[in-house]
Short mmCIF file of N, CA and C in Angstrom, two decimals:
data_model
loop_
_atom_site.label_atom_id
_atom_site.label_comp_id
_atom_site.label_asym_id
_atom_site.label_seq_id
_atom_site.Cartn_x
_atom_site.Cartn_y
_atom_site.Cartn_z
N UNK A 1 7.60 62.75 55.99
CA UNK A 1 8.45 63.04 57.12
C UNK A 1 8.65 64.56 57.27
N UNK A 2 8.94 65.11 56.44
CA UNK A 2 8.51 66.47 56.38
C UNK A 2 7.53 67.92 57.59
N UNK A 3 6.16 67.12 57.41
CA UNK A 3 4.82 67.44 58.55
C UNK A 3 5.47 67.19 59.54
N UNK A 4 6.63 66.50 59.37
CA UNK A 4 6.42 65.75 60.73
C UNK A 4 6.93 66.78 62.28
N UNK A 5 7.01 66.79 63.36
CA UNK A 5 7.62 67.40 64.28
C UNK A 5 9.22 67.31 64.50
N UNK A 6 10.01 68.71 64.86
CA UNK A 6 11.28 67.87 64.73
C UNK A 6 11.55 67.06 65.92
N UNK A 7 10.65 66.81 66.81
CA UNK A 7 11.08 65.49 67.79
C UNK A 7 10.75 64.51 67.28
N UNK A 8 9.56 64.22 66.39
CA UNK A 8 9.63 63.06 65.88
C UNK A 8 10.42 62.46 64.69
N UNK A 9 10.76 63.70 63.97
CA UNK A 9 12.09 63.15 63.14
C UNK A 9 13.20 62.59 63.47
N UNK A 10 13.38 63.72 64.90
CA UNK A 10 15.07 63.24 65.57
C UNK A 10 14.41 61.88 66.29
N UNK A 11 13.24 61.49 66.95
CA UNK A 11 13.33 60.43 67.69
C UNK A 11 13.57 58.81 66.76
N UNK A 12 12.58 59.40 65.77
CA UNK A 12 13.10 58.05 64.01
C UNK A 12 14.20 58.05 63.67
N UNK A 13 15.16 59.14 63.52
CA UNK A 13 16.52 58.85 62.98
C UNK A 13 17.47 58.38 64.27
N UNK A 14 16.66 58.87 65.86
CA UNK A 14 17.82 57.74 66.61
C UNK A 14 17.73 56.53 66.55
N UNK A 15 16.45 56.04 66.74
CA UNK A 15 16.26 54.78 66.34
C UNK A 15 17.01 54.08 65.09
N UNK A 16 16.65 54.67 64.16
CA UNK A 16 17.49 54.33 62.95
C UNK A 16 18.53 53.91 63.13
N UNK A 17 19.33 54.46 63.45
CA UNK A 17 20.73 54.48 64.06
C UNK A 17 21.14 53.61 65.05
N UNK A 18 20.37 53.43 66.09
CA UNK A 18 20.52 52.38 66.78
C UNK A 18 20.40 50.72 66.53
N UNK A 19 19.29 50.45 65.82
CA UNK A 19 18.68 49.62 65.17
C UNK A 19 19.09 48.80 64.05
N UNK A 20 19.69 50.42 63.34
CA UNK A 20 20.40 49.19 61.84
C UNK A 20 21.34 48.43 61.88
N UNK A 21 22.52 48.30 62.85
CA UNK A 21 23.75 47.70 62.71
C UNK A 21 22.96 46.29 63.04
N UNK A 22 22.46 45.82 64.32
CA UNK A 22 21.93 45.01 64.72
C UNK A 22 21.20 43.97 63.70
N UNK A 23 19.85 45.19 63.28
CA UNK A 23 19.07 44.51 62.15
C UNK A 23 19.64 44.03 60.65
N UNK A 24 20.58 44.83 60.60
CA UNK A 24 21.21 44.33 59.47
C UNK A 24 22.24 42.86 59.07
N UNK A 25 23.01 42.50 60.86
CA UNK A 25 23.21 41.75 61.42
C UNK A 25 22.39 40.20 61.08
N UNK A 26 21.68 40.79 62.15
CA UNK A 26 20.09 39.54 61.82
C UNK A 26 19.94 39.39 60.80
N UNK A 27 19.70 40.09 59.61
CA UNK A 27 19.31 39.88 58.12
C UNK A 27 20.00 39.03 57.45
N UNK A 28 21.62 39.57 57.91
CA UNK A 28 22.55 38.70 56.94
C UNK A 28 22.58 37.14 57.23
N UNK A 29 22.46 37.50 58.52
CA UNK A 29 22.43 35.38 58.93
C UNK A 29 21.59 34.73 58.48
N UNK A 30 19.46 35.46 58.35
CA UNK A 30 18.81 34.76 57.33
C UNK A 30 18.87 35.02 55.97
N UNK A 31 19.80 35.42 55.56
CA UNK A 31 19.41 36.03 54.37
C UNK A 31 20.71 35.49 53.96
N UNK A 32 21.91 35.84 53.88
CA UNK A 32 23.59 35.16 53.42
C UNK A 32 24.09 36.04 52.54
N UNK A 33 23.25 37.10 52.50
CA UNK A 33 24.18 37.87 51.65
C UNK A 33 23.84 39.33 51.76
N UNK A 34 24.81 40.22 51.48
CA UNK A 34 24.44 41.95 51.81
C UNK A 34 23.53 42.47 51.11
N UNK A 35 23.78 42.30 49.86
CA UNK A 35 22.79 42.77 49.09
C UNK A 35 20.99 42.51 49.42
N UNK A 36 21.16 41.05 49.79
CA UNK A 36 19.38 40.60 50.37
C UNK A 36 19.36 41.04 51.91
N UNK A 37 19.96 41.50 52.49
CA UNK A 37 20.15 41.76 53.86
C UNK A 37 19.51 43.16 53.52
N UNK A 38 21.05 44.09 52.77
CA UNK A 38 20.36 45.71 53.27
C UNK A 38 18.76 46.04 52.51
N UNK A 39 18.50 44.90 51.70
CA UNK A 39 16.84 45.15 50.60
C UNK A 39 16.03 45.27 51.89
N UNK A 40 16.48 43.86 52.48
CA UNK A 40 14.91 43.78 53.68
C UNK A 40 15.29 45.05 54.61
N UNK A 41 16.52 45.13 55.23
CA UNK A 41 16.56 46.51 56.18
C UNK A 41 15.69 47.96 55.22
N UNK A 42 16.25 48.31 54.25
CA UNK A 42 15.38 49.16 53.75
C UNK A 42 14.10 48.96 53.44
N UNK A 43 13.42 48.00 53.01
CA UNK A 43 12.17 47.63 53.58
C UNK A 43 11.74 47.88 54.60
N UNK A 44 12.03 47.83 55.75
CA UNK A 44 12.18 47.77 56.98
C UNK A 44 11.71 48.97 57.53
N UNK A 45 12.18 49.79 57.30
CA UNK A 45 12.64 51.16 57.93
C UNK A 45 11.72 52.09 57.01
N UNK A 46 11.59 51.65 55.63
CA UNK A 46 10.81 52.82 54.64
C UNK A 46 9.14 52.07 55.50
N UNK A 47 8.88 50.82 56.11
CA UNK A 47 7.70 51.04 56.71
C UNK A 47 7.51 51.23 58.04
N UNK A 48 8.71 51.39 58.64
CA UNK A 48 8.56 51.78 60.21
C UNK A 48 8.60 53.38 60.45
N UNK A 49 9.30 53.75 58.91
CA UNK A 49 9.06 55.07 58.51
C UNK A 49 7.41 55.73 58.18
N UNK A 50 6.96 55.02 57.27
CA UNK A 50 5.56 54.84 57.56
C UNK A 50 4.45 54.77 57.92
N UNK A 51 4.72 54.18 59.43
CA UNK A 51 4.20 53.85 60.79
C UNK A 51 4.64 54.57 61.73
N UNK A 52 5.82 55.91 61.50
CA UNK A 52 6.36 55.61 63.13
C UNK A 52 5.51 56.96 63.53
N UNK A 53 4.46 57.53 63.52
CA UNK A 53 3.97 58.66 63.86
C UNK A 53 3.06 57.86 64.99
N UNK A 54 2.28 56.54 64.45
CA UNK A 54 1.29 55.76 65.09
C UNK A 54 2.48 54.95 66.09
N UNK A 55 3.56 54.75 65.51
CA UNK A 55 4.48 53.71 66.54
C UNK A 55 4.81 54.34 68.08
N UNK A 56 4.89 55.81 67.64
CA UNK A 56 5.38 56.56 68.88
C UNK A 56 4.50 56.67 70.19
N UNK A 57 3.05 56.13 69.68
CA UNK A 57 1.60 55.91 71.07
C UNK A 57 1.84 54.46 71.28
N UNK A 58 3.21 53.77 70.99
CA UNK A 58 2.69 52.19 71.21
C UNK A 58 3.44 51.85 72.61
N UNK A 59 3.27 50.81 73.12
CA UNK A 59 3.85 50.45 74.18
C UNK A 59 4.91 49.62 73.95
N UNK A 60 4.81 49.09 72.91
CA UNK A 60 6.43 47.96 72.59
C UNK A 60 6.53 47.99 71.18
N UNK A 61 7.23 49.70 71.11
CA UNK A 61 7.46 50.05 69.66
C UNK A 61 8.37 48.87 69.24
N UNK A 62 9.41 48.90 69.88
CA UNK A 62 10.31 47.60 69.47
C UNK A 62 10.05 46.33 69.11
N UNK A 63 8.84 45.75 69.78
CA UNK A 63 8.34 44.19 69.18
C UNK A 63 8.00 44.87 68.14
N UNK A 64 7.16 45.54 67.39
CA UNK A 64 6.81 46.01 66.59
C UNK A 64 7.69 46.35 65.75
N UNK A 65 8.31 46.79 65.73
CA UNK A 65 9.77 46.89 64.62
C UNK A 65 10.81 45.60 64.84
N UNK A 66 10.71 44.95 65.26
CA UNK A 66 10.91 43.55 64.81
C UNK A 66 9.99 42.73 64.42
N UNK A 67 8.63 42.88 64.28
CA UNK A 67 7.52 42.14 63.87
C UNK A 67 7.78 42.12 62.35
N UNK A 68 7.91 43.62 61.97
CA UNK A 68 7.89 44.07 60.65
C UNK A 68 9.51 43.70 60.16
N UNK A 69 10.56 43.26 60.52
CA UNK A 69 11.84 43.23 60.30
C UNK A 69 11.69 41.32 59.69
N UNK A 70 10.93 41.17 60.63
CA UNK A 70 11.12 39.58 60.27
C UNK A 70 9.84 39.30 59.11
N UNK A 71 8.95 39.76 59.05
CA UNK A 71 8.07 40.17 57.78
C UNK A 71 8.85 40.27 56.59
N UNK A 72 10.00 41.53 56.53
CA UNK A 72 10.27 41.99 55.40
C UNK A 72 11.27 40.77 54.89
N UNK A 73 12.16 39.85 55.97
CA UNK A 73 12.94 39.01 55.60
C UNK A 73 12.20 37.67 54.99
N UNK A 74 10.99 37.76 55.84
CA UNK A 74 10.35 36.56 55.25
C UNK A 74 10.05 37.10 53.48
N UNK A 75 9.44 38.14 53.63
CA UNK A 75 9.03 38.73 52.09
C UNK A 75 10.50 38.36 50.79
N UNK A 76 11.38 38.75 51.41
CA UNK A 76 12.46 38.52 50.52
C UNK A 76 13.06 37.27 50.28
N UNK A 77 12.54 36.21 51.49
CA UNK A 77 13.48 35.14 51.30
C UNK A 77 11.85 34.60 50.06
N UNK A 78 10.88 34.89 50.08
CA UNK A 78 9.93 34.72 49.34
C UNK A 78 9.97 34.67 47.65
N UNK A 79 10.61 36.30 47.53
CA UNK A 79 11.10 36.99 46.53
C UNK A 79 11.99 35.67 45.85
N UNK A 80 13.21 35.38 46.28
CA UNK A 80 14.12 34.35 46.06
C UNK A 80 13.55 32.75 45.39
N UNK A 81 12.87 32.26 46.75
CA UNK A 81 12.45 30.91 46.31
C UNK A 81 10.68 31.33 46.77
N UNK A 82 10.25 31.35 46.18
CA UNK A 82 8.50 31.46 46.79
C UNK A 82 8.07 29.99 47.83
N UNK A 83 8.90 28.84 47.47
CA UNK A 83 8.24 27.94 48.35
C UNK A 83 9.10 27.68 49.49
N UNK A 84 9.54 28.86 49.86
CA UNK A 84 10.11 28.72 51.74
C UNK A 84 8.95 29.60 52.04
N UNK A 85 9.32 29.04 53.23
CA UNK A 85 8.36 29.53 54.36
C UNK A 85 8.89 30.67 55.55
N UNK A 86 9.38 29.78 56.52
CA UNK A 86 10.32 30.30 57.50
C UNK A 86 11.36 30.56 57.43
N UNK A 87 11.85 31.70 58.16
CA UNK A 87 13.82 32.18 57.99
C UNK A 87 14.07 31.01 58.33
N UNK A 88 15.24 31.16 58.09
CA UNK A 88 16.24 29.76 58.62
C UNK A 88 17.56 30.63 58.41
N UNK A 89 18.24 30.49 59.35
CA UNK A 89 19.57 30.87 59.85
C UNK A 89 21.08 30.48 58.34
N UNK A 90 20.99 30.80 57.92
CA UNK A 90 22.13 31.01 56.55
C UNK A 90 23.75 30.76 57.35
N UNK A 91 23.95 31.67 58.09
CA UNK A 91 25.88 31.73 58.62
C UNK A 91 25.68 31.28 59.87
N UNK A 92 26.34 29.56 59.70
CA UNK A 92 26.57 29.41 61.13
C UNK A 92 27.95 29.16 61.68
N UNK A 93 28.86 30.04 61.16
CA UNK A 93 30.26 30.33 61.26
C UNK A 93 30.40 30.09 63.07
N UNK A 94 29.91 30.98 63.42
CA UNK A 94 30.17 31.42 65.36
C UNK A 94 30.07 29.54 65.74
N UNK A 95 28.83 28.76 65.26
CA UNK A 95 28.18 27.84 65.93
C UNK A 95 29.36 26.65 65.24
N UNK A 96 30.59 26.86 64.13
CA UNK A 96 31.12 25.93 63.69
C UNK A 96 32.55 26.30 64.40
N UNK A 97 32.68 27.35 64.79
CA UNK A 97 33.89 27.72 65.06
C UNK A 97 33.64 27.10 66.90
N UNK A 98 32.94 27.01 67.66
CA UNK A 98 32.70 26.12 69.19
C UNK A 98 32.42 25.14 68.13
N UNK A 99 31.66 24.33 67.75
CA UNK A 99 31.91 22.53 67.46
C UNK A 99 33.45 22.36 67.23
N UNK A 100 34.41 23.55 66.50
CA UNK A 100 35.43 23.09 66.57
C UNK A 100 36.46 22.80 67.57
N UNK A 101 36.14 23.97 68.83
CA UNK A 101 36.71 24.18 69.63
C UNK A 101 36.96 22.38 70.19
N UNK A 102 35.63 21.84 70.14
CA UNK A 102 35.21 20.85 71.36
C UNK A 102 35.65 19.53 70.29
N UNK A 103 36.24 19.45 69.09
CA UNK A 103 36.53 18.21 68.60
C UNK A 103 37.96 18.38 67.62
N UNK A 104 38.40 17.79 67.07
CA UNK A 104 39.77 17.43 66.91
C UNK A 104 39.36 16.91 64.59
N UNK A 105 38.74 16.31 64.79
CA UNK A 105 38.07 15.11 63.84
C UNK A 105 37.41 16.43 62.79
N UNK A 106 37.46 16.70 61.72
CA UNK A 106 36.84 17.40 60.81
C UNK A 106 35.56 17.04 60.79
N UNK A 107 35.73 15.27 60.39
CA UNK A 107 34.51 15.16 59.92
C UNK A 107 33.54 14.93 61.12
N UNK A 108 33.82 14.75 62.21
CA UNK A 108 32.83 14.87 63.34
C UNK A 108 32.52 16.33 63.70
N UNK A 109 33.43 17.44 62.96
CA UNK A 109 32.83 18.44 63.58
C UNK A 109 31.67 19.02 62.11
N UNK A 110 31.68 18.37 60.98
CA UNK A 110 31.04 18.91 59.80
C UNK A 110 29.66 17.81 60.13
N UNK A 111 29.43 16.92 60.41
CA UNK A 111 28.20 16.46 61.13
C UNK A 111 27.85 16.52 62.37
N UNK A 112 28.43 16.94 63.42
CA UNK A 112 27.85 17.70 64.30
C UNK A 112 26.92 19.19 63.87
N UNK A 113 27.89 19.88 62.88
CA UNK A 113 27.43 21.17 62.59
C UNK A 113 26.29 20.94 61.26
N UNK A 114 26.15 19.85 61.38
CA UNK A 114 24.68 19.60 60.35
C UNK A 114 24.08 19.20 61.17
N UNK A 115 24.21 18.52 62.32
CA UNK A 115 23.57 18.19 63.34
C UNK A 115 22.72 19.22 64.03
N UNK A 116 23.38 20.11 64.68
CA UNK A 116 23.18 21.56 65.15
C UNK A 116 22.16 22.32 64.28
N UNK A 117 22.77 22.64 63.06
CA UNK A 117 22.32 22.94 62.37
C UNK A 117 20.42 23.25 62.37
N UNK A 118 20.20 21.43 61.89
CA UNK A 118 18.96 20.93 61.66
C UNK A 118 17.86 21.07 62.60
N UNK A 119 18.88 21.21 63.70
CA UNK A 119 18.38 21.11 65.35
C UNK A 119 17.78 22.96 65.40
N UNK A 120 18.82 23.49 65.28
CA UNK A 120 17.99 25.27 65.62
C UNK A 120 17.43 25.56 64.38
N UNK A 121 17.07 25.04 63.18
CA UNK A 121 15.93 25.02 62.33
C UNK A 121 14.61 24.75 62.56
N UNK A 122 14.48 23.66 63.73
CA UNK A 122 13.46 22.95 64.19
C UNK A 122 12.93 23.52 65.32
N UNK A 123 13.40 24.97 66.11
CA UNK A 123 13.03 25.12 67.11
C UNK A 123 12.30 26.56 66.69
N UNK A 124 10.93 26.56 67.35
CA UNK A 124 10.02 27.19 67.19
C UNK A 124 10.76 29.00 67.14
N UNK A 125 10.05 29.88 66.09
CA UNK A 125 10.42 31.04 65.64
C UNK A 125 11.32 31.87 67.04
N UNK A 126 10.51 32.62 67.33
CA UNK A 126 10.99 33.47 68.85
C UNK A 126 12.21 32.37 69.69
N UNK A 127 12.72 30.92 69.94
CA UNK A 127 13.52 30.39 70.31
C UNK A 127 14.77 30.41 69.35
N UNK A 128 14.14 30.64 67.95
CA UNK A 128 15.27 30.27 66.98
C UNK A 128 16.04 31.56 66.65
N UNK A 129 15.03 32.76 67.10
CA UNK A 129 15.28 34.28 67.08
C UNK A 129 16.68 34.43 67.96
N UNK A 130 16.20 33.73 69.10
CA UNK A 130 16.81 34.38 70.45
C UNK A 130 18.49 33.68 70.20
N UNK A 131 18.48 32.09 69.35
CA UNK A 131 20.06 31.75 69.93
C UNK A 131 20.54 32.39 68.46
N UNK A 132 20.13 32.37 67.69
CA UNK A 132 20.39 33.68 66.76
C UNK A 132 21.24 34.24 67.10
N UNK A 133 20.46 35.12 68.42
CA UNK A 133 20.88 36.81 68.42
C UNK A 133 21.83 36.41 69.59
N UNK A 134 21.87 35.41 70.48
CA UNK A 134 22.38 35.22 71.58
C UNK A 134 23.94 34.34 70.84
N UNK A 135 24.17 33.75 70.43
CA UNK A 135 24.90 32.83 70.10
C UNK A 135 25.63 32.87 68.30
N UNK A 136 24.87 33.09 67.87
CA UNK A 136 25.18 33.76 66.15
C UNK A 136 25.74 34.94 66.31
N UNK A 137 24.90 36.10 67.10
CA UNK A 137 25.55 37.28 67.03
C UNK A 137 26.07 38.06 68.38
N UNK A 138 26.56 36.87 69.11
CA UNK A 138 27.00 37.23 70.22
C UNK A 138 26.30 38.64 70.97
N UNK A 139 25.16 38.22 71.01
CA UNK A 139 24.55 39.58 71.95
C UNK A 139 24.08 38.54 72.97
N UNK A 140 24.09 40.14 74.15
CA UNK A 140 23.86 39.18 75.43
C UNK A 140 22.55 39.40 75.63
N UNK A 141 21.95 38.52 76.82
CA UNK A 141 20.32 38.31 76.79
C UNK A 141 19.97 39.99 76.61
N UNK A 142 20.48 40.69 77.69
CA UNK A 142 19.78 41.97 77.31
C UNK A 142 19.97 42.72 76.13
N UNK A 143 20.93 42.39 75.27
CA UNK A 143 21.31 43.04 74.01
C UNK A 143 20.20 42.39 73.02
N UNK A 144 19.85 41.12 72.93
CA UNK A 144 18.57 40.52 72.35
C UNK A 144 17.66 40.80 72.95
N UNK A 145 17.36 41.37 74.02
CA UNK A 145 16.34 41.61 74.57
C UNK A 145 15.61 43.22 73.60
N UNK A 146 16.50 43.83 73.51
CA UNK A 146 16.05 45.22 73.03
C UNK A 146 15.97 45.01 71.43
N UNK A 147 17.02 44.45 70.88
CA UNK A 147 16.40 44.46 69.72
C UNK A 147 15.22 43.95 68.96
N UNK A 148 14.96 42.71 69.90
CA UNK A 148 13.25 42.42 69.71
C UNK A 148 12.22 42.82 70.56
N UNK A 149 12.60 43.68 71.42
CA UNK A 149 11.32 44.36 71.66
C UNK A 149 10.70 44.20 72.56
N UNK A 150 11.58 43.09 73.52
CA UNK A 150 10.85 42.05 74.61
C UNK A 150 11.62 42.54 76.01
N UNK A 151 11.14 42.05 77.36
CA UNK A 151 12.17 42.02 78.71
C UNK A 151 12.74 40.82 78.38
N UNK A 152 14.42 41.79 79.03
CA UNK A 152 15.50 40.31 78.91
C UNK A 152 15.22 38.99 79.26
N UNK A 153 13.87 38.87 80.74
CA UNK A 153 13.50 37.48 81.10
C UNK A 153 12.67 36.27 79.99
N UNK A 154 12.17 37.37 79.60
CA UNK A 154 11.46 36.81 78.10
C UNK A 154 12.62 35.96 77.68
N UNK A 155 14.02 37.22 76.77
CA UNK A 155 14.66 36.15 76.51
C UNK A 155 15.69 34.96 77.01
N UNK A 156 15.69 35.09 78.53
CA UNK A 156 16.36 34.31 79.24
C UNK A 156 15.51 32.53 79.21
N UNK A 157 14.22 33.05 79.08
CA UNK A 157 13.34 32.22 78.96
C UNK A 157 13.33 30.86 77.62
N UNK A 158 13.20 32.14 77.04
CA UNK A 158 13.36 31.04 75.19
C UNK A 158 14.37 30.98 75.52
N UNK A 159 15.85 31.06 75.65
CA UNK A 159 16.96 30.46 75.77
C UNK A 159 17.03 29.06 76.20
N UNK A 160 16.62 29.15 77.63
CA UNK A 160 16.41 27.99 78.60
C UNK A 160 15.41 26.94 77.78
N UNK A 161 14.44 27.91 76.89
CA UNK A 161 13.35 26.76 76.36
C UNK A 161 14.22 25.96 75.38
N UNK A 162 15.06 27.04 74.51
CA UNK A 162 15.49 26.52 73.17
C UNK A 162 16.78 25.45 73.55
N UNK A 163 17.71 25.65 74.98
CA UNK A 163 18.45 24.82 75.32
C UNK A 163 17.69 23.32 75.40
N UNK A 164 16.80 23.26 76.20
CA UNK A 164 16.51 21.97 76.28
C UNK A 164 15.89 21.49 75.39
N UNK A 165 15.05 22.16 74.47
CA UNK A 165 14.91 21.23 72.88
C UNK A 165 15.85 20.93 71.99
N UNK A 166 16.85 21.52 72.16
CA UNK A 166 17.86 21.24 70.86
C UNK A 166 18.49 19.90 71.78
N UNK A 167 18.91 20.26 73.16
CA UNK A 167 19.43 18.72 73.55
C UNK A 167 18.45 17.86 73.61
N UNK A 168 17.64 17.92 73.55
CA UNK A 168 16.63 16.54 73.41
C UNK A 168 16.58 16.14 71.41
N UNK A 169 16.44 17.14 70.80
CA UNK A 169 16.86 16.73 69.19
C UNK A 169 17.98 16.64 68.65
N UNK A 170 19.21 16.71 69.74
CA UNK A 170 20.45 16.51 69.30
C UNK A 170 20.74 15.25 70.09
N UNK A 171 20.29 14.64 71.28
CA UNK A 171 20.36 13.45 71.73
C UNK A 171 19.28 12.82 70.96
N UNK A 172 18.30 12.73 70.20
CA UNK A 172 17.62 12.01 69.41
C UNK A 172 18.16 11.73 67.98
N UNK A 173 18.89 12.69 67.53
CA UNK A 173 19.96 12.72 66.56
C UNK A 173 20.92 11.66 66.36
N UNK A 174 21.99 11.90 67.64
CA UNK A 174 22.89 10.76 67.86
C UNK A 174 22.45 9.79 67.89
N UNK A 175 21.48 9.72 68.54
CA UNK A 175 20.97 7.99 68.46
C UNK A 175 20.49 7.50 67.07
N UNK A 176 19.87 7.83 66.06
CA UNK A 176 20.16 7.60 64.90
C UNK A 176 21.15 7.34 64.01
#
């Protein structure tokens, strides 16, 4: 970093800055804890640090630094248990605190929220990203929009996609 130009230093450390609260965010929900959260963020960043001389000719530096964000989480949740595969969402506090809103009954709201649960586990990566970031971490489409890297319609899109699969696996649910 050093060689580097001081616009391209200052343009990596805004990013930095912008980026980590968010990403660190995201981490903790797949990850459940700070310590495995800030590993993968510094992961993260020591290779976007790495990259960002080549990142700065790209056209969607940002998918790209979320490509590598969800890499490093996968790497760590690896580290942990080697036979997972995919993130899977750890804190679903936000998503238990609405089941509560809407029921009275504990135990209908602790199997609903296994219900739920099982349901945005099952929905394909980039859908499971988006209610994540939309609904876990209360960002709005365009606030998920930038941190992965995408136009907000993109994620207005997987939203709409990921709405109607979870009600079709949460009405297939109940009926069981």
């Amino acid at each position: 970093m050093s060689q580097w130009d001081p616009t391209a230093r200052l343009s990596y450390w805004a990013f930095h800055a912008n980026r980590r609260p968010a990403y660190m965010r995201f981490a903790y929900l797949q990850l459940g804890s700070d310590a495995a959260a800030e590993d993968a963020i510094d992961a993260t960043f020591d290779s976007i640090m790495n990259e960002w001389l080549r990142m700065l000719h790209m056209d969607r530096l940002d998918a790209y630094a979320w490509t590598v964000l969800k890499q490093r989480i996968v790497d760590r949740q690896r580290r942990r248990d080697p036979r997972r595969g995919q993130p899977e969402p750890m804190d679903i506090s936000a998503f238990e605190a609405a089941l509560k809103e809407a029921h009275d009954d504990q135990y209908e709201v602790l199997t609903d929220t296994i219900r739920f649960y099982s349901a945005v586990s099952r929905l394909a990566e980039r859908q499971r990203d988006t209610v994540m970031l939309r609904y876990g971490l209360q960002c709005t489409p365009g606030e998920a929009a930038d941190v992965m890297g995408v136009d907000e319609a993109t994620v207005r899109s997987q939203l709409g996609q990921a709405h109607r699969r979870l009600a079709r696996l949460l009405d297939a649910a109940a009926e069981s």
